[in-house]
Coordinates of C-alpha atoms in Angstrom, one line a residue:
M1 CA -47.1 -15.8 111.1
S2 CA -50.7 -16.3 112.1
V3 CA -53.1 -13.6 113.3
T4 CA -53.4 -15.3 116.7
L5 CA -49.7 -15.3 117.1
K6 CA -49.5 -11.6 116.3
E7 CA -51.9 -10.9 119.1
K8 CA -49.3 -12.4 121.5
G9 CA -47.5 -9.9 123.7
K10 CA -49.0 -6.7 122.3
L11 CA -47.8 -3.7 124.2
D12 CA -49.8 -0.8 125.6
P13 CA -50.3 1.6 122.7
L14 CA -50.0 4.7 124.9
K15 CA -46.7 3.5 126.4
V16 CA -45.4 2.7 123.0
F17 CA -46.4 6.1 121.7
I18 CA -44.6 7.9 124.6
K19 CA -41.4 5.8 124.2
V20 CA -41.3 6.1 120.4
T21 CA -41.9 9.8 120.5
A22 CA -39.2 10.4 123.1
A23 CA -36.8 8.0 121.3
F24 CA -37.4 9.8 118.0
L25 CA -36.8 13.2 119.4
V26 CA -33.7 12.2 121.3
S27 CA -32.3 10.6 118.1
V28 CA -33.0 13.8 116.1
F29 CA -31.5 16.2 118.6
S30 CA -28.5 14.0 119.5
R31 CA -27.3 13.1 116.0
K32 CA -23.6 12.6 115.8
K33 CA -21.4 10.6 113.6
E34 CA -21.0 7.1 115.1
Q35 CA -17.6 5.6 115.0
K36 CA -19.1 2.2 114.1
K37 CA -22.1 1.1 112.2
I38 CA -25.1 0.0 114.3
A39 CA -26.9 -3.2 113.4
L40 CA -30.0 -4.5 115.3
V41 CA -30.6 -8.3 115.0
G42 CA -33.6 -10.3 116.2
G43 CA -35.5 -13.5 115.6
N44 CA -38.0 -16.0 117.1
L45 CA -40.0 -13.0 118.6
G46 CA -37.0 -12.5 120.9
E47 CA -37.9 -15.6 122.8
K48 CA -34.7 -17.6 122.2
Y49 CA -31.2 -17.3 120.7
E50 CA -31.5 -19.7 117.8
D51 CA -31.8 -19.9 114.0
N52 CA -30.4 -17.6 111.3
A53 CA -30.6 -14.3 113.1
A54 CA -28.8 -15.5 116.2
I55 CA -26.1 -17.2 114.2
F56 CA -25.6 -14.0 112.2
H57 CA -25.5 -11.8 115.4
T58 CA -22.8 -14.1 116.8
Y59 CA -20.8 -13.8 113.5
L60 CA -20.9 -10.0 113.5
Y61 CA -19.9 -9.9 117.2
N62 CA -17.0 -12.3 116.7
H63 CA -15.7 -11.1 113.3
H64 CA -16.7 -7.4 112.8
A65 CA -16.9 -5.9 116.3
D66 CA -14.3 -3.3 115.2
Q67 CA -16.6 -2.0 112.4
V68 CA -20.1 -2.9 113.6
T69 CA -21.9 -2.8 117.0
A70 CA -24.4 -5.7 116.7
Y71 CA -27.3 -5.6 119.2
W72 CA -29.6 -8.5 119.9
M73 CA -33.2 -7.8 120.6
Y74 CA -34.8 -10.1 123.3
D75 CA -38.1 -10.6 125.0
P76 CA -37.8 -9.1 128.5
K77 CA -40.1 -11.9 129.9
T78 CA -37.3 -14.3 129.2
S79 CA -34.0 -14.8 131.0
Y80 CA -31.8 -16.4 128.3
A81 CA -30.1 -13.2 127.3
T82 CA -28.7 -12.5 130.7
D83 CA -28.3 -16.2 131.7
G84 CA -26.4 -16.9 128.5
Q85 CA -24.5 -13.5 128.6
I86 CA -25.5 -12.6 125.1
P87 CA -23.5 -9.6 124.1
N88 CA -25.2 -6.3 123.4
A89 CA -28.7 -7.6 124.4
V90 CA -31.5 -5.1 124.5
P91 CA -35.1 -5.8 125.7
L92 CA -37.8 -5.4 123.1
G93 CA -40.2 -2.6 123.7
S94 CA -37.8 -0.6 125.9
F95 CA -36.9 3.0 125.3
R96 CA -33.4 1.9 124.3
N97 CA -34.8 -0.5 121.8
Y98 CA -36.7 2.3 120.0
L99 CA -33.8 4.8 120.3
L100 CA -31.5 2.3 118.7
F101 CA -34.0 1.6 115.9
F102 CA -33.9 5.3 114.9
K103 CA -30.1 5.3 115.1
A104 CA -29.5 2.0 113.4
D105 CA -27.8 1.7 110.1
Y106 CA -29.1 -1.8 109.6
T107 CA -31.6 -4.3 111.0
F108 CA -31.7 -8.1 110.4
H109 CA -34.9 -10.0 111.4
G110 CA -35.8 -13.7 111.1
H111 CA -39.6 -13.6 111.3
S112 CA -41.0 -10.1 111.5
L113 CA -39.6 -6.6 111.9
M114 CA -42.5 -5.9 114.2
Y115 CA -41.9 -8.7 116.6
D116 CA -38.1 -9.3 116.3
I117 CA -36.8 -5.7 116.1
A118 CA -39.2 -3.1 117.4
P119 CA -42.8 -3.8 118.7
S120 CA -45.6 -1.9 116.8
V121 CA -43.0 -0.6 114.3
D122 CA -45.7 -0.7 111.6
K123 CA -47.2 2.4 113.3
F124 CA -44.1 4.6 113.1
L125 CA -42.0 3.1 110.3
F126 CA -42.5 6.3 108.3
L127 CA -40.2 8.1 110.9
N128 CA -37.3 5.9 109.9
R129 CA -36.2 6.3 106.3
K130 CA -32.5 5.6 106.6
T131 CA -32.1 2.1 108.2
I132 CA -31.3 -0.7 105.7
I133 CA -33.7 -3.5 106.6
T134 CA -33.0 -7.2 105.8
H135 CA -35.2 -10.2 106.2
V136 CA -33.1 -13.2 107.1
S137 CA -35.2 -16.2 106.2
H138 CA -36.4 -18.5 109.0
G139 CA -35.9 -21.5 106.8
I140 CA -35.9 -22.4 103.1
E141 CA -39.3 -21.6 101.7
G142 CA -41.3 -24.3 100.0
F143 CA -43.6 -26.1 102.5
K144 CA -45.7 -23.2 103.7
K145 CA -47.4 -20.6 101.5
I146 CA -46.8 -17.1 102.9
L147 CA -49.7 -15.6 104.8
I148 CA -49.6 -11.8 104.3
Q149 CA -51.8 -9.8 106.7
K150 CA -52.7 -6.1 106.0
E151 CA -50.1 -4.8 108.4
D152 CA -47.4 -6.9 106.7
V153 CA -47.7 -5.0 103.4
P154 CA -45.9 -1.8 104.4
L155 CA -43.3 -3.8 106.3
L156 CA -42.5 -6.0 103.3
K157 CA -42.5 -2.9 101.0
R158 CA -40.1 -1.1 103.3
T159 CA -37.7 -4.1 103.6
N160 CA -34.6 -3.5 101.5
Y161 CA -33.3 -7.1 101.2
F162 CA -34.6 -10.6 101.4
N163 CA -31.8 -13.2 101.7
C164 CA -32.2 -16.5 99.9
A165 CA -30.6 -19.9 100.3
S166 CA -30.4 -20.5 96.6
V167 CA -31.5 -19.5 93.2
Y168 CA -34.5 -21.8 93.7
E169 CA -35.7 -19.7 96.7
K170 CA -34.9 -16.5 94.9
D171 CA -37.2 -17.5 92.0
L172 CA -39.9 -18.5 94.5
K173 CA -39.8 -15.2 96.3
L174 CA -39.7 -13.4 92.9
N175 CA -42.6 -15.2 91.3
E176 CA -44.8 -16.2 94.3
W177 CA -44.2 -13.5 96.8
K178 CA -43.8 -10.9 94.1
I179 CA -40.7 -9.4 95.7
P180 CA -38.7 -7.1 93.3
E181 CA -35.6 -8.9 92.0
R182 CA -33.4 -6.0 93.2
K183 CA -34.3 -6.9 96.8
L184 CA -33.4 -10.6 96.5
I185 CA -29.9 -11.7 97.5
V186 CA -28.6 -15.2 97.3
T187 CA -26.3 -15.5 100.3
G188 CA -27.2 -18.9 101.9
L189 CA -28.7 -19.5 105.3
P190 CA -26.5 -18.3 108.2
R191 CA -27.5 -21.3 110.4
F192 CA -25.9 -23.7 108.0
D193 CA -22.5 -22.2 108.9
R194 CA -22.7 -23.8 112.4
Y195 CA -22.4 -27.3 111.0
A196 CA -18.6 -27.8 110.9
D197 CA -18.7 -31.4 109.5
I198 CA -21.1 -33.3 107.2
K199 CA -20.5 -36.8 108.5
P200 CA -23.3 -39.3 108.7
A201 CA -23.5 -41.4 111.9
K202 CA -21.6 -44.7 112.0
E203 CA -24.9 -46.3 113.1
M204 CA -28.5 -45.2 113.6
K205 CA -28.9 -44.5 117.3
N206 CA -30.7 -41.2 117.9
I207 CA -34.0 -40.1 116.4
L208 CA -35.5 -36.6 116.6
M209 CA -39.2 -36.3 116.3
M210 CA -40.4 -32.7 115.6
M211 CA -43.7 -31.5 114.1
T212 CA -44.7 -28.0 112.9
W213 CA -47.9 -26.2 113.9
R214 CA -51.2 -25.6 112.1
E215 CA -52.6 -22.1 112.7
W216 CA -56.2 -23.3 112.3
L217 CA -55.8 -25.2 115.6
F218 CA -55.3 -22.1 117.7
D219 CA -58.9 -21.4 118.6
L220 CA -59.9 -25.0 119.3
S221 CA -61.0 -26.0 122.8
E222 CA -59.0 -28.7 124.6
E223 CA -61.7 -31.2 123.8
E224 CA -61.8 -30.2 120.1
F225 CA -58.0 -30.3 119.9
M226 CA -57.9 -33.8 121.3
Q227 CA -60.2 -34.9 118.4
S228 CA -57.9 -33.3 115.8
A229 CA -55.8 -35.3 113.4
Y230 CA -52.8 -33.4 114.7
F231 CA -53.2 -34.6 118.3
K232 CA -54.2 -38.1 117.4
N233 CA -51.3 -38.6 115.0
T234 CA -48.7 -37.1 117.4
F235 CA -50.0 -39.2 120.3
G236 CA -50.3 -42.3 118.1
L237 CA -46.7 -42.0 116.9
I238 CA -45.3 -41.7 120.4
S239 CA -47.5 -44.5 121.9
H240 CA -47.2 -46.9 119.0
P241 CA -46.2 -50.3 120.5
G242 CA -44.1 -51.3 117.5
I243 CA -42.2 -48.1 117.4
R244 CA -41.5 -48.2 121.2
E245 CA -40.4 -51.8 121.0
L246 CA -38.1 -51.1 118.1
I247 CA -36.5 -48.3 120.0
Q248 CA -36.1 -50.2 123.2
Q249 CA -34.8 -53.5 121.6
N250 CA -32.2 -51.7 119.5
G251 CA -30.9 -49.4 122.2
L252 CA -32.1 -46.4 120.4
K253 CA -33.1 -43.0 121.7
M254 CA -36.0 -40.9 120.4
Q255 CA -36.0 -37.3 121.4
I256 CA -39.4 -35.6 121.0
T257 CA -39.8 -31.8 120.7
L258 CA -43.4 -30.7 121.0
H259 CA -44.1 -27.3 119.3
P260 CA -44.2 -24.4 121.8
F261 CA -47.9 -24.0 121.0
M262 CA -48.5 -27.5 122.4
K263 CA -47.4 -26.4 125.8
K264 CA -50.9 -26.3 127.3
F265 CA -51.5 -29.9 126.0
K266 CA -48.3 -31.3 127.3
K267 CA -50.0 -33.0 130.2
H268 CA -51.5 -35.5 127.8
F269 CA -48.1 -36.8 126.9
V270 CA -46.5 -37.0 130.3
G271 CA -47.1 -40.7 130.7
L272 CA -45.4 -41.5 127.4
A273 CA -42.0 -40.4 128.5
D274 CA -39.7 -43.3 129.4
P275 CA -36.0 -42.4 129.4
A276 CA -35.1 -46.0 130.4
S277 CA -36.8 -47.2 127.2
G278 CA -35.3 -44.5 125.1
I279 CA -38.3 -42.1 124.9
E280 CA -37.4 -38.5 126.0
F281 CA -39.2 -35.2 125.7
L282 CA -37.1 -32.1 125.1
S283 CA -38.1 -28.6 126.0
S284 CA -38.1 -26.1 123.1
T285 CA -34.9 -24.5 124.4
N286 CA -33.0 -27.1 126.5
P287 CA -31.1 -28.5 124.8
S288 CA -31.3 -26.1 121.9
I289 CA -32.8 -27.2 118.6
S290 CA -29.5 -26.7 117.0
Q291 CA -27.9 -29.1 119.5
A292 CA -30.6 -31.6 118.9
I293 CA -30.1 -31.4 115.1
V294 CA -26.4 -32.2 115.6
E295 CA -26.9 -35.0 118.1
N296 CA -29.6 -36.9 116.3
D297 CA -29.0 -39.2 113.4
M298 CA -32.3 -38.9 111.6
L299 CA -35.5 -36.9 111.7
L300 CA -39.2 -37.9 111.9
T301 CA -41.4 -34.9 111.0
D302 CA -44.2 -33.6 108.9
I303 CA -42.7 -30.6 107.1
T304 CA -40.9 -28.6 109.7
S305 CA -38.1 -26.3 108.4
V306 CA -35.6 -28.3 110.5
S307 CA -35.8 -30.9 107.7
W308 CA -33.7 -28.7 105.5
D309 CA -30.9 -29.0 108.1
F310 CA -31.1 -32.8 108.0
L311 CA -31.0 -32.7 104.2
Y312 CA -28.0 -30.4 104.4
L313 CA -26.3 -32.9 106.8
N314 CA -27.2 -35.9 104.6
K315 CA -29.2 -37.6 107.4
P316 CA -32.3 -39.8 106.8
I317 CA -35.8 -38.2 107.1
I318 CA -39.3 -39.7 107.4
F319 CA -42.0 -37.3 106.3
N320 CA -45.3 -38.1 108.0
M321 CA -47.9 -35.9 106.3
F322 CA -50.9 -37.4 108.0
D323 CA -53.2 -34.5 107.1
R324 CA -52.0 -33.7 103.6
E325 CA -55.4 -32.8 102.1
E326 CA -56.4 -30.6 105.0
Y327 CA -53.0 -28.9 105.0
L328 CA -53.1 -28.1 101.3
A329 CA -56.7 -26.8 101.6
Q330 CA -55.9 -24.6 104.7
R331 CA -52.4 -23.4 104.0
G332 CA -50.9 -24.8 100.8
T333 CA -47.3 -25.4 99.7
Y334 CA -45.0 -24.4 96.9
L335 CA -43.4 -27.8 96.7
S336 CA -45.3 -30.9 95.8
L337 CA -45.9 -33.2 98.8
E338 CA -46.1 -36.1 96.3
T339 CA -42.9 -35.6 94.3
D340 CA -40.6 -33.1 96.0
L341 CA -40.1 -34.6 99.5
Y342 CA -36.4 -35.4 100.2
G343 CA -37.1 -38.4 102.4
Y344 CA -39.4 -41.3 103.0
K345 CA -43.0 -40.4 102.5
A346 CA -45.3 -42.0 105.1
D347 CA -49.0 -41.1 105.2
T348 CA -49.9 -43.3 108.2
I349 CA -48.4 -44.2 111.5
E350 CA -48.0 -47.8 110.3
E351 CA -46.0 -46.6 107.3
V352 CA -43.8 -44.5 109.7
Y353 CA -43.2 -47.7 111.7
A354 CA -42.3 -49.7 108.5
Y355 CA -39.8 -47.1 107.3
L356 CA -38.3 -46.7 110.8
K357 CA -37.8 -50.5 111.0
K358 CA -36.2 -50.5 107.5
I359 CA -33.7 -47.7 108.5
V360 CA -32.7 -49.4 111.7
E361 CA -32.5 -53.0 110.4
E362 CA -30.7 -52.1 107.2
G363 CA -28.3 -49.7 109.0
I364 CA -29.2 -46.7 106.8
T365 CA -27.4 -43.6 108.0
T366 CA -27.5 -41.3 104.9
N367 CA -30.3 -39.6 103.0
D368 CA -31.0 -41.3 99.6
W369 CA -32.3 -37.9 98.4
F370 CA -29.2 -36.0 99.3
P371 CA -28.3 -35.5 95.6
K372 CA -31.5 -33.2 95.5
A373 CA -29.9 -30.9 98.1
T374 CA -28.3 -28.8 95.5
D375 CA -31.7 -28.1 93.9
Y376 CA -32.5 -26.1 97.0
I377 CA -29.2 -25.2 98.7
D378 CA -26.5 -23.3 96.7
Y379 CA -23.7 -23.2 99.3
F380 CA -22.0 -25.8 101.5
D381 CA -18.9 -23.7 102.2
H382 CA -19.6 -22.3 105.7
Q383 CA -19.4 -18.7 104.3
N384 CA -23.1 -17.8 104.4
C385 CA -22.7 -15.2 107.2
Q386 CA -19.7 -13.8 105.4
R387 CA -21.6 -13.4 102.2
L388 CA -24.6 -11.7 103.9
A389 CA -22.4 -9.3 105.8
K390 CA -20.4 -8.3 102.7
R391 CA -23.5 -7.9 100.6
V392 CA -25.5 -5.8 103.0
L393 CA -23.0 -4.1 105.3
G394 CA -20.0 -4.1 103.0
V395 CA -17.7 -5.6 105.6

């Protein structure tokens, strides 16, 4: 998580201090034996109910409500928690949020304890020694080297468990992240449990285009951003005459999900949407990314973590790493972008077009690299949530 992202939504320090102090004192003087275990779950900075943390929260609520009260932490500036009637939803930064943190037996976070579970927790973590803290991975690690800020160090040290999708990921976190082996548990990604069937499409009809973000683009002016390789490549893919003609002539549909940090530049893409010709832009939440993964038959991406889902589902992938050298210099990867990609490797827009044409014209509906899936994913049995709950909560 970038430094700029961590500046987002910071709470007033004095208000946090008052709430935390009051919550801690109340928790101390009102200690009583709870009938059920308390688990706080959060992810995506509380902005949406998606990904591993949300899937695990749903699992706990549906299968272990008699033993565990699972609370979901959400951003109070959003309405999805109340609109979607998410059970046991608690606004981040509220007095109740901090009180529950001090009373919790367990927490599970997808990105950061500080932004998913309790704002500014790094300042008062020493007051809570009893809660078992688990980091539920956002996605399988490999394409982004971890960026550890100074404030992350005590949070990582305090975390009791880091779940892993596989032995591959466990070894990576052990050797690259330097996490002690006793903290690494191989339970699989909870979000994979939502895919009931692994059945490739009968024919290629729906394409999802989704790119990840580059943290070094945050501070660029609009003019500078429009000169970046990221903007030019994204715009070039969507506006490419050959790609648009291929989609229209074959009755295809390409759904495009711009990264949330692209929101302020969305105006530059408005004229490219053409539902009648099969080009459609999706918001980041409607439909949900999980729904888009299920509905689409293939993925066009750079190295977004959603690619792991498409590999898991045996769907074709085109990797368009247009800025490979800059990415490796600025961020770096654990996997080789030359030899470890589990899909077609396209460096240019023209290569993307060629591979897309090949997939459509040859009727390719499966991923030729699917045999590599077991190198990175240990479980395909829809029991990842069950394993995680049993390993950490003992239920």
